[in-house]
Short mmCIF file of C-alpha atoms in Angstrom, two decimals:
data_model
loop_
_atom_site.label_atom_id
_atom_site.label_comp_id
_atom_site.label_asym_id
_atom_site.label_seq_id
_atom_site.Cartn_x
_atom_site.Cartn_y
_atom_site.Cartn_z
CA MET A 102 0.00 0.02 0.01
CA GLU A 103 1.26 3.55 -0.77
CA ASN A 104 0.23 6.88 0.66
CA SER A 105 -0.35 10.04 -1.38
CA LYS A 106 3.37 10.81 -1.37
CA GLY A 107 4.28 7.42 -2.72
CA THR A 108 5.69 6.18 0.59
CA LYS A 109 5.00 2.57 1.49
CA THR A 110 2.57 2.18 4.36
CA SER A 111 1.22 -0.77 6.23
CA LEU A 112 -1.30 -1.40 8.97
CA ASP A 113 -0.08 -0.29 12.38
CA LEU A 114 -0.85 -3.45 14.28
CA PRO A 115 0.24 -2.21 17.74
CA SER A 116 -2.18 0.79 17.59
CA LEU A 117 -4.94 -1.43 16.15
CA ILE A 118 -4.54 -4.12 18.78
CA ILE A 119 -4.12 -1.84 21.81
CA SER A 120 -6.97 0.56 20.94
CA GLY A 121 -9.26 -2.32 20.13
CA SER A 122 -8.30 -4.14 23.29
CA VAL A 123 -9.06 -1.15 25.47
CA LEU A 124 -12.55 -0.78 23.96
CA LEU A 125 -13.14 -4.53 24.27
CA LEU A 126 -12.07 -4.53 27.89
CA PHE A 127 -14.38 -1.62 28.60
CA VAL A 128 -17.28 -3.54 27.10
CA ILE A 129 -16.40 -6.77 28.97
CA ALA A 130 -16.07 -4.92 32.26
CA ALA A 131 -19.44 -3.24 31.62
CA LEU A 132 -20.98 -6.69 30.95
CA ILE A 133 -19.57 -8.07 34.19
CA ASN A 134 -20.32 -5.11 36.43
CA ALA A 135 -21.77 -2.00 34.75
CA GLU A 136 -22.17 -0.15 38.06
CA PHE A 137 -18.45 -0.62 38.93
CA VAL A 138 -17.41 0.70 35.51
CA ALA A 139 -19.72 3.71 35.78
CA ASN A 140 -18.48 4.52 39.29
CA THR A 141 -14.83 4.13 38.22
CA VAL A 142 -15.30 6.37 35.17
CA ASP A 143 -17.13 8.97 37.30
CA TYR A 144 -14.20 8.98 39.77
CA LEU A 145 -11.61 9.40 37.01
CA PHE A 146 -13.86 11.93 35.32
CA GLY A 147 -13.94 14.00 38.57
CA LEU A 148 -10.13 13.83 38.89
CA SER A 149 -9.64 14.84 35.31
CA ALA A 150 -12.16 17.75 35.41
CA THR A 151 -10.69 19.03 38.68
CA TYR A 152 -6.97 18.82 37.93
CA PHE A 153 -6.94 19.29 34.19
CA GLY A 154 -9.94 21.51 33.59
CA ALA A 155 -7.80 24.65 33.55
CA LEU A 156 -5.43 22.94 31.08
CA TYR A 157 -8.30 22.13 28.75
CA GLN A 158 -9.49 25.75 28.87
CA PHE A 159 -5.95 27.04 28.19
CA VAL A 160 -5.40 24.70 25.24
CA MET A 161 -8.76 25.74 23.73
CA LEU A 162 -8.09 29.48 24.15
CA GLY A 163 -4.49 29.26 22.92
CA THR A 164 -5.46 27.29 19.80
CA PHE A 165 -8.07 29.86 18.83
CA PHE A 166 -5.96 32.93 19.21
CA ILE A 167 -2.86 31.44 17.56
CA ALA A 168 -5.03 30.20 14.68
CA LEU A 169 -6.49 33.67 14.21
CA PHE A 170 -3.01 35.17 14.21
CA LEU A 171 -1.73 32.75 11.60
CA GLY A 172 -4.89 33.06 9.47
CA PHE A 173 -4.87 36.83 9.31
CA SER A 174 -1.12 37.37 9.21
CA LYS A 175 1.14 37.10 6.19
CA TYR A 176 1.05 33.28 6.71
CA GLY A 177 -2.61 33.23 5.74
CA LYS A 178 -1.55 33.15 2.05
CA ILE A 179 0.15 29.77 2.43
CA ARG A 180 -1.53 27.13 0.36
CA LEU A 181 -1.71 23.72 2.08
CA GLY A 182 -1.62 20.23 0.55
CA ASN A 183 1.05 20.69 -2.12
CA ILE A 184 -1.47 21.39 -4.88
CA ASP A 185 -2.52 24.66 -6.54
CA LYS A 186 -6.32 24.31 -6.39
CA PRO A 187 -8.77 22.97 -3.81
CA GLU A 188 -9.97 19.40 -4.44
CA MET A 189 -13.64 20.27 -3.88
CA SER A 190 -15.94 23.30 -4.04
CA THR A 191 -16.21 25.58 -1.04
CA PHE A 192 -19.89 24.65 -0.36
CA LYS A 193 -19.07 20.89 -0.39
CA TRP A 194 -16.07 21.54 1.80
CA ILE A 195 -17.89 23.62 4.42
CA SER A 196 -20.86 21.19 4.31
CA ILE A 197 -18.60 18.25 5.22
CA ILE A 198 -16.89 20.32 7.95
CA MET A 199 -20.28 21.35 9.45
CA CYS A 200 -21.88 17.89 9.37
CA THR A 201 -18.81 16.02 10.69
CA LEU A 202 -17.67 18.42 13.38
CA LEU A 203 -21.15 19.39 14.60
CA ALA A 204 -22.29 15.78 14.62
CA ALA A 205 -25.36 14.73 16.68
CA GLY A 206 -24.73 17.51 19.16
CA GLY A 207 -26.12 19.89 16.60
CA VAL A 208 -29.63 18.62 17.32
CA PHE A 209 -29.31 16.72 20.55
CA TRP A 210 -27.74 19.50 22.63
CA ALA A 211 -29.09 22.43 20.56
CA ALA A 212 -32.50 21.58 22.05
CA ALA A 213 -31.46 20.56 25.54
CA GLU A 214 -28.54 22.82 26.57
CA PRO A 215 -30.07 26.32 26.23
CA LEU A 216 -33.25 25.20 27.99
CA SER A 217 -31.20 23.59 30.79
CA HIS A 218 -29.31 26.85 31.38
CA PHE A 219 -32.60 28.77 31.16
CA LEU A 220 -34.17 26.62 33.88
CA THR A 221 -31.09 26.54 36.07
CA VAL A 222 -29.10 29.79 35.57
CA PRO A 223 -25.27 29.12 35.34
CA PRO A 224 -23.15 30.25 38.31
CA HIS A 225 -21.55 32.96 36.16
CA PHE A 226 -24.67 35.06 36.71
CA THR A 227 -25.91 36.06 40.09
CA GLY A 228 -29.21 37.78 40.79
CA ILE A 229 -30.93 36.43 37.67
CA GLU A 230 -34.06 34.42 38.28
CA ALA A 231 -34.36 31.13 36.31
CA GLY A 232 -37.21 30.85 33.82
CA THR A 233 -37.53 34.61 33.28
CA PRO A 234 -36.80 36.75 30.22
CA GLU A 235 -33.61 37.98 31.85
CA ALA A 236 -32.32 34.36 31.84
CA ILE A 237 -32.55 33.99 28.05
CA ALA A 238 -29.34 35.71 26.92
CA PRO A 239 -27.18 34.07 29.63
CA ALA A 240 -28.64 30.63 28.74
CA LEU A 241 -27.84 31.01 25.05
CA ALA A 242 -24.46 32.70 25.61
CA LEU A 243 -23.29 29.78 27.84
CA SER A 244 -24.40 27.32 25.18
CA PHE A 245 -22.22 29.30 22.73
CA ILE A 246 -19.19 28.81 25.02
CA ASP A 247 -19.54 25.03 24.70
CA TRP A 248 -20.24 24.93 20.95
CA GLY A 249 -18.64 28.16 19.70
CA PHE A 250 -15.31 29.55 18.46
CA LEU A 251 -12.99 27.53 20.70
CA SER A 252 -14.66 24.19 20.16
CA TRP A 253 -14.50 24.49 16.40
CA ALA A 254 -10.89 25.91 16.36
CA ILE A 255 -9.52 22.85 18.28
CA LEU A 256 -10.98 20.51 15.67
CA GLY A 257 -9.39 21.84 12.48
CA THR A 258 -6.87 24.66 12.64
CA LEU A 259 -3.40 24.32 14.23
CA GLY A 260 -3.34 20.52 14.18
CA THR A 261 -4.50 20.46 10.59
CA ILE A 262 -1.76 22.89 9.53
CA VAL A 263 0.95 20.72 11.14
CA LEU A 264 -0.44 17.46 9.79
CA MET A 265 -0.84 18.79 6.21
CA TYR A 266 2.72 20.02 6.35
CA ALA A 267 4.05 16.72 7.66
CA HIS A 268 2.00 14.55 5.25
CA TYR A 269 1.66 16.42 2.00
CA HIS A 270 4.85 18.42 2.09
CA LYS A 271 7.19 16.01 3.87
CA GLY A 272 5.73 12.60 3.02
CA MET A 273 4.92 11.44 6.57
CA PRO A 274 2.02 9.04 7.17
CA LEU A 275 -1.35 10.60 8.01
CA LYS A 276 -1.27 9.64 11.67
CA PRO A 277 -1.72 11.58 14.91
CA ARG A 278 2.00 11.02 15.71
CA SER A 279 2.84 13.18 12.68
CA LEU A 280 1.82 16.15 14.83
CA LEU A 281 5.19 15.61 16.50
CA TYR A 282 7.18 15.50 13.26
CA PRO A 283 8.51 19.10 13.69
CA PHE A 284 10.03 17.98 17.03
CA PHE A 285 11.38 14.53 16.24
CA GLY A 286 11.52 14.25 12.45
CA GLU A 287 11.23 10.73 11.04
CA LYS A 288 12.25 9.19 14.35
CA ILE A 289 8.63 9.45 15.55
CA MET A 290 7.63 7.08 12.71
CA LYS A 291 10.20 4.32 13.08
CA ASN A 292 9.17 1.64 15.62
CA SER A 293 8.41 4.34 18.17
CA VAL A 294 6.65 3.25 21.38
CA PHE A 295 5.88 6.89 22.06
CA GLY A 296 4.37 7.28 18.58
CA THR A 297 2.21 4.21 19.12
CA PHE A 298 1.04 5.70 22.47
CA VAL A 299 0.07 8.91 20.68
CA ASP A 300 -1.85 7.18 17.96
CA THR A 301 -3.57 4.76 20.36
CA PHE A 302 -4.88 7.38 22.73
CA SER A 303 -6.10 9.49 19.82
CA ILE A 304 -7.96 6.50 18.39
CA ILE A 305 -9.52 5.54 21.76
CA SER A 306 -10.66 9.14 22.39
CA VAL A 307 -12.38 9.58 19.04
CA ALA A 308 -13.91 6.08 19.22
CA ALA A 309 -15.40 6.81 22.68
CA GLY A 310 -16.62 10.22 21.45
CA THR A 311 -18.30 8.60 18.44
CA ILE A 312 -19.83 5.53 20.06
CA GLY A 313 -21.55 7.81 22.65
CA PRO A 314 -23.55 9.74 20.04
CA ILE A 315 -24.46 6.49 18.28
CA GLY A 316 -26.01 5.29 21.54
CA PHE A 317 -27.62 8.65 22.28
CA LEU A 318 -29.13 8.70 18.81
CA GLY A 319 -30.75 5.33 19.51
CA LEU A 320 -32.27 6.78 22.63
CA GLN A 321 -33.36 10.01 20.98
CA ALA A 322 -34.70 8.39 17.83
CA GLY A 323 -36.49 5.74 19.89
CA TYR A 324 -38.21 8.43 21.92
CA GLY A 325 -38.98 10.41 18.75
CA VAL A 326 -40.41 7.44 16.85
CA ASN A 327 -42.54 6.60 19.85
CA SER A 328 -43.81 10.20 19.92
CA LEU A 329 -44.67 10.27 16.25
CA THR A 330 -45.80 6.68 15.58
CA PRO A 331 -47.47 3.77 17.42
CA LEU A 332 -44.04 2.03 17.77
CA PRO A 333 -43.00 1.50 21.40
CA ASN A 334 -39.88 3.18 22.90
CA THR A 335 -38.10 -0.12 23.65
CA LEU A 336 -34.61 -1.53 23.52
CA SER A 337 -35.34 -3.53 20.38
CA VAL A 338 -36.43 -0.29 18.56
CA HIS A 339 -33.22 1.42 19.77
CA ILE A 340 -31.08 -1.45 18.45
CA THR A 341 -32.90 -1.62 15.14
CA ILE A 342 -32.31 2.11 14.63
CA ILE A 343 -28.56 1.76 15.39
CA VAL A 344 -28.27 -1.28 13.06
CA LEU A 345 -29.87 0.60 10.20
CA LEU A 346 -27.72 3.65 10.85
CA VAL A 347 -24.49 1.70 11.02
CA ALA A 348 -25.35 -0.31 7.87
CA ALA A 349 -25.88 2.99 6.01
CA ALA A 350 -22.63 4.38 7.44
CA ALA A 351 -20.73 1.28 6.37
CA ILE A 352 -22.05 1.56 2.81
CA SER A 353 -21.16 5.26 2.77
CA ALA A 354 -17.70 4.57 4.17
CA ALA A 355 -17.01 2.08 1.42
CA THR A 356 -17.79 4.68 -1.25
CA GLY A 357 -15.21 7.16 0.01
CA ILE A 358 -15.05 10.89 0.80
CA HIS A 359 -16.00 12.13 -2.66
CA LYS A 360 -19.24 10.14 -2.79
CA GLY A 361 -20.85 9.03 0.50
CA ILE A 362 -19.65 11.67 2.95
CA GLN A 363 -19.94 14.49 0.49
CA VAL A 364 -23.49 13.62 -0.71
CA LEU A 365 -24.78 13.11 2.80
CA SER A 366 -23.22 16.32 4.04
CA ARG A 367 -24.61 18.44 1.23
CA PHE A 368 -28.08 16.95 1.76
CA ASN A 369 -28.06 17.53 5.49
CA VAL A 370 -26.87 21.16 5.15
CA ILE A 371 -29.76 21.84 2.74
CA LEU A 372 -32.16 20.02 5.15
CA ALA A 373 -30.84 22.07 8.15
CA ILE A 374 -31.24 25.29 6.22
CA SER A 375 -34.80 24.30 5.28
CA LEU A 376 -35.59 23.54 8.97
CA ILE A 377 -34.25 26.93 9.97
CA ILE A 378 -36.35 28.66 7.37
CA GLY A 379 -39.38 26.62 8.39
CA ILE A 380 -39.02 27.53 12.08
CA LEU A 381 -38.43 31.19 11.28
CA ILE A 382 -41.58 31.30 9.15
CA LEU A 383 -43.87 29.27 11.49
CA GLY A 384 -42.14 29.98 14.80
CA PRO A 385 -40.90 32.99 16.82
CA ALA A 386 -38.66 34.61 14.22
CA MET A 387 -38.30 38.02 15.93
CA PHE A 388 -37.69 36.40 19.29
CA ILE A 389 -34.88 34.27 17.72
CA PHE A 390 -33.22 37.21 15.91
CA ASN A 391 -33.44 39.59 18.90
CA ASN A 392 -32.07 37.04 21.36
CA TYR A 393 -29.35 35.83 18.96
CA LEU A 394 -28.09 39.41 18.63
CA GLU A 395 -28.13 39.98 22.43
CA SER A 396 -26.62 36.56 23.24
CA ILE A 397 -23.81 36.71 20.70
CA GLY A 398 -23.02 40.21 21.96
CA LEU A 399 -22.86 38.88 25.54
CA TYR A 400 -20.74 35.95 24.38
CA VAL A 401 -18.20 38.13 22.55
CA ASN A 402 -18.13 40.87 25.19
CA GLU A 403 -17.43 38.37 28.00
CA PHE A 404 -15.43 35.98 25.86
CA ILE A 405 -12.29 35.78 28.01
CA THR A 406 -14.20 35.83 31.30
CA PHE A 407 -16.58 33.03 30.31
CA ASN A 408 -13.86 30.83 28.83
CA THR A 409 -11.52 31.21 31.84
CA TYR A 410 -14.26 30.85 34.51
CA ARG A 411 -13.14 28.55 37.34
CA GLY A 412 -15.61 29.52 40.09
CA ASP A 413 -17.73 26.36 40.27
CA GLU A 414 -15.80 23.20 39.41
CA ALA A 415 -18.78 20.91 39.81
CA TRP A 416 -20.80 22.95 37.26
CA LEU A 417 -17.80 23.13 34.92
CA GLY A 418 -17.36 19.37 35.02
CA GLY A 419 -20.94 18.92 33.91
CA TRP A 420 -20.83 21.43 31.13
CA THR A 421 -17.89 23.55 29.82
CA VAL A 422 -14.96 21.35 30.88
CA PHE A 423 -16.86 18.25 29.77
CA PHE A 424 -17.43 19.66 26.27
CA PHE A 425 -13.98 21.09 26.00
CA ALA A 426 -12.50 17.71 26.93
CA TRP A 427 -14.84 16.02 24.41
CA PHE A 428 -13.70 18.31 21.62
CA ILE A 429 -10.01 18.00 22.65
CA GLY A 430 -10.41 14.22 22.56
CA TYR A 431 -11.61 14.53 18.98
CA GLY A 432 -8.84 17.05 18.15
CA PRO A 433 -6.00 14.97 16.56
CA MET A 434 -8.35 12.70 14.56
CA MET A 435 -10.50 15.61 13.37
CA ALA A 436 -7.28 17.34 12.32
CA LEU A 437 -6.52 14.22 10.23
CA PHE A 438 -9.93 14.33 8.67
CA THR A 439 -9.81 18.07 8.00
CA SER A 440 -6.35 17.56 6.46
CA ARG A 441 -7.80 14.94 4.10
CA ILE A 442 -10.57 17.24 2.79
CA SER A 443 -8.68 20.57 2.74
CA ARG A 444 -5.96 20.05 0.13
CA GLY A 445 -5.42 23.22 -1.87
CA ARG A 446 -6.94 25.55 0.73
CA THR A 447 -4.98 28.48 2.15
CA ILE A 448 -4.40 28.80 5.86
CA ARG A 449 -6.67 31.83 5.84
CA GLU A 450 -9.45 29.91 4.17
CA LEU A 451 -9.07 27.07 6.72
CA VAL A 452 -9.12 29.36 9.75
CA VAL A 453 -12.02 31.42 8.49
CA ALA A 454 -14.15 28.39 7.56
CA VAL A 455 -13.45 26.33 10.68
CA ALA A 456 -12.89 28.92 13.44
CA VAL A 457 -15.22 31.76 12.27
CA ILE A 458 -17.91 30.78 9.77
CA ALA A 459 -18.76 27.35 11.24
CA PRO A 460 -19.23 28.57 14.85
CA VAL A 461 -21.30 31.52 13.74
CA ILE A 462 -23.59 29.13 11.85
CA ALA A 463 -23.60 26.67 14.87
CA THR A 464 -24.52 29.34 17.39
CA PHE A 465 -27.38 30.67 15.20
CA TRP A 466 -28.62 27.04 14.84
CA PHE A 467 -28.54 26.68 18.65
CA THR A 468 -30.56 29.89 18.94
CA VAL A 469 -33.14 28.70 16.39
CA VAL A 470 -33.60 25.34 18.06
CA GLY A 471 -32.90 26.08 21.72
CA GLY A 472 -34.37 29.60 21.53
CA THR A 473 -37.62 28.25 20.15
CA GLY A 474 -37.73 25.81 23.11
CA ILE A 475 -37.22 28.74 25.51
CA PHE A 476 -39.92 30.74 23.77
CA LEU A 477 -42.42 27.91 24.04
CA GLU A 478 -41.47 27.36 27.71
CA LEU A 479 -42.04 31.00 28.54
CA ASP A 480 -45.37 30.96 26.72
CA ILE A 481 -46.63 27.74 28.40
CA PRO A 482 -44.48 26.83 31.45
CA GLY A 483 -43.82 23.13 31.54
CA SER A 484 -44.51 22.55 27.83
CA ILE A 485 -40.81 21.63 27.25
CA SER A 486 -39.29 21.46 30.71
CA THR A 487 -41.63 18.60 31.78
CA ALA A 488 -40.45 16.36 28.97
CA LEU A 489 -36.83 17.34 29.61
CA GLY A 490 -37.13 16.61 33.34
CA GLU A 491 -38.95 13.33 32.96
CA SER A 492 -37.18 11.83 29.94
CA GLY A 493 -33.92 13.76 29.73
CA PRO A 494 -32.24 15.51 26.76
CA PRO A 495 -33.60 13.11 24.08
CA ALA A 496 -37.10 14.40 24.85
CA ALA A 497 -36.34 18.08 24.45
CA MET A 498 -36.24 18.15 20.65
CA MET A 499 -39.50 16.25 20.25
CA ALA A 500 -41.27 18.44 22.81
CA ILE A 501 -40.25 21.52 20.85
CA THR A 502 -41.44 20.14 17.52
CA LYS A 503 -44.78 19.05 19.04
CA ASN A 504 -45.53 22.58 20.01
CA LEU A 505 -44.89 23.98 16.56
CA PRO A 506 -47.31 24.10 13.61
CA LEU A 507 -46.87 20.98 11.44
CA GLY A 508 -45.21 19.45 14.48
CA THR A 509 -45.25 15.89 13.19
CA ILE A 510 -43.49 16.89 9.93
CA PHE A 511 -40.88 18.91 11.88
CA GLY A 512 -40.44 15.94 14.22
CA PHE A 513 -39.67 13.54 11.38
CA LEU A 514 -37.36 16.00 9.64
CA PHE A 515 -35.40 16.72 12.86
CA LEU A 516 -35.03 13.01 13.44
CA LEU A 517 -33.77 12.64 9.88
CA ALA A 518 -31.28 15.47 10.38
CA THR A 519 -30.01 13.99 13.64
CA SER A 520 -29.62 10.57 12.03
CA ILE A 521 -27.60 11.95 9.11
CA PHE A 522 -25.45 14.05 11.45
CA VAL A 523 -24.55 10.89 13.34
CA LEU A 524 -24.23 8.88 10.13
CA THR A 525 -21.69 11.27 8.64
CA THR A 526 -19.79 11.25 11.94
CA ILE A 527 -19.62 7.41 11.97
CA ASP A 528 -18.60 7.45 8.33
CA SER A 529 -15.91 10.11 8.69
CA MET A 530 -14.51 8.82 11.97
CA SER A 531 -14.27 5.19 10.61
CA LEU A 532 -12.34 6.71 7.72
CA THR A 533 -10.15 8.72 10.04
CA ILE A 534 -9.38 5.88 12.38
CA SER A 535 -8.53 3.77 9.32
CA MET A 536 -6.18 6.51 8.17
CA ALA A 537 -4.50 6.55 11.58
CA ILE A 538 -4.02 2.77 11.40
CA SER A 539 -2.79 2.72 7.78
CA GLY A 540 -1.14 6.13 7.57
CA ASP A 541 -2.84 6.60 4.18
CA GLY A 542 -5.38 9.22 3.10
CA ASP A 543 -7.27 6.49 1.20
CA PRO A 544 -7.28 3.48 3.51
CA PRO A 545 -8.71 0.09 2.46
CA LYS A 546 -12.47 -0.08 2.20
CA TRP A 547 -12.69 -3.17 4.34
CA LEU A 548 -10.95 -1.29 7.19
CA ARG A 549 -13.37 1.63 7.05
CA VAL A 550 -16.40 -0.66 7.04
CA PHE A 551 -14.85 -2.76 9.86
CA TYR A 552 -14.56 0.28 12.15
CA ALA A 553 -18.07 1.55 11.34
CA ILE A 554 -19.44 -1.87 12.33
CA VAL A 555 -17.30 -2.18 15.44
CA MET A 556 -18.40 1.21 16.77
CA GLY A 557 -22.00 0.32 16.13
CA LEU A 558 -21.68 -3.06 17.87
CA VAL A 559 -20.09 -1.46 20.91
CA ALA A 560 -22.89 1.07 21.06
CA ILE A 561 -25.54 -1.74 20.88
CA VAL A 562 -23.87 -3.69 23.71
CA LEU A 563 -23.63 -0.58 25.94
CA ILE A 564 -27.14 0.58 25.25
CA SER A 565 -28.38 -2.90 26.09
CA LEU A 566 -26.74 -2.49 29.51
CA GLY A 567 -28.57 0.81 30.09
CA GLU A 568 -28.11 4.50 29.36
CA GLY A 569 -25.54 4.65 32.21
CA SER A 570 -23.02 2.56 30.21
CA ILE A 571 -23.25 4.90 27.28
CA ASN A 572 -22.85 7.89 29.62
CA ALA A 573 -19.82 6.16 31.19
CA LEU A 574 -18.11 5.74 27.82
CA GLN A 575 -18.96 9.35 26.91
CA SER A 576 -17.40 10.52 30.20
CA PHE A 577 -14.33 8.31 29.50
CA ILE A 578 -13.32 10.73 26.74
CA VAL A 579 -12.70 13.38 29.41
CA VAL A 580 -10.09 11.03 30.93
CA THR A 581 -8.41 10.14 27.65
CA ALA A 582 -8.35 13.87 26.75
CA VAL A 583 -5.49 14.46 29.25
CA PRO A 584 -2.64 13.09 27.10
CA VAL A 585 -4.41 14.35 23.94
CA ALA A 586 -4.46 17.90 25.38
CA LEU A 587 -0.66 17.66 25.97
CA LEU A 588 -0.25 16.51 22.38
CA LEU A 589 -2.28 19.44 21.03
CA LEU A 590 -0.38 21.84 23.24
CA THR A 591 2.73 21.20 21.08
CA THR A 592 0.97 22.83 18.09
CA PHE A 593 1.31 26.22 19.85
CA TRP A 594 4.94 26.07 18.76
CA THR A 595 4.94 23.71 15.79
CA ALA A 596 2.15 25.40 13.77
CA PRO A 597 3.95 28.78 13.63
CA LYS A 598 7.23 26.94 12.96
CA VAL A 599 5.94 25.02 9.95
CA CYS A 600 4.20 28.17 8.67
CA LYS A 601 7.57 29.99 8.59
CA GLU A 602 9.08 27.11 6.59
CA MET A 603 6.14 26.83 4.12
CA TYR A 604 6.08 30.66 3.72
CA LYS A 605 9.73 30.55 2.71
CA ASP A 606 9.31 27.49 0.45
CA GLN A 607 6.40 29.08 -1.44
CA ASN A 608 8.34 32.33 -1.96
CA LEU A 609 5.53 34.44 -0.48
CA GLY A 610 7.75 37.03 1.14
#
């Protein structure tokens, strides 16, 4: 097998075996004693959030500001990927970025998080009564913290720049360990125990972060199908939904980036835009626009204060630090994926698309979905919060659609959008894990299909054990994010370093 630079590559068996064994041991332990696993993960989660929460916040902030500097400095003109023109159109490119990086959270948490902050005002704000108009802007602004500029920047800016330099310009394999190429050169590739450790933790983190949404989708879709049809909300329905989803993802993975992922992403972006327009026409359009303007203003005005808040560690562990750790856990593998789809783009295009345009779209989406939920809750107290309190986050989205005109149609379309978001994430992450194992931008089809199926099977086993097992695996990513955060911290130095070299090589001075 050869990579895009013509360098021979082969399957990295140590990373494959170790990462697979860790996931297998997690499942076996959960089968033997799910409560023990959940308690152990909760304990490790608490330690990680307490002792490394500040590190996560620092890494996120540093990545964003350094990326902005590189993107809008003279280095922004550097063209990445060793080709003169982008491989795909800008709309297709941004569609793939949006669908893959936003994933299921774009619907699942867009409905639940703003309403949760509205009903229980975050500790950043004192003197504001929950459930009142004064609580709207703080609720939305805190949601923007978790899904805004920092979360997007960590997924596809500095790490992507370093990986594209190492792979396309220097011929290194497309693996997480290539992030360390500017430090160690080719030594990091040759029988390196440290390199295997880097790849393995990156794979485990992204697998845990992907399996969780698969399970959550089973729960949310099961609840939604039960709300919209006579089908019961049972385990067998949840498993059937996951099986169908994973089968579709496996087929898409086999077709490659330029067919399956691209087609699905374009369709889902068009569907999401249609849903936004539908809600604005039939829902509280002025409420959404007014509160988006106020909330984004609050978010930007208090940007540093919100992102460095350390006042309530328990609250942070449940929200901001959890999400930051989740995105950090995805960081190296998403950088691989973004590298694969961004050939021919300039650094400025990359930074603007990933760290500016995408989060602006995401925060508006959160306002459309979550803001509508808040509007309905203000209008009829309990109309959304009762479902959220009784059945958890999966119920929030369906409660919102039920209270809209053409609620059944909206319900089906939101379920479809959620399913495709998760489907594209499974598809892209099975591709990315396969790239990390093979070091090739176009790994074998069987390997992509294999990982899509494995992640689906693990989700089915865990969901069969109860929602707590899925939650435990999701929390596990916060623990694995510790070494990954240290890996991404190196890009603070290596990204500017490789930019200087590429700027000189491309004679841009």
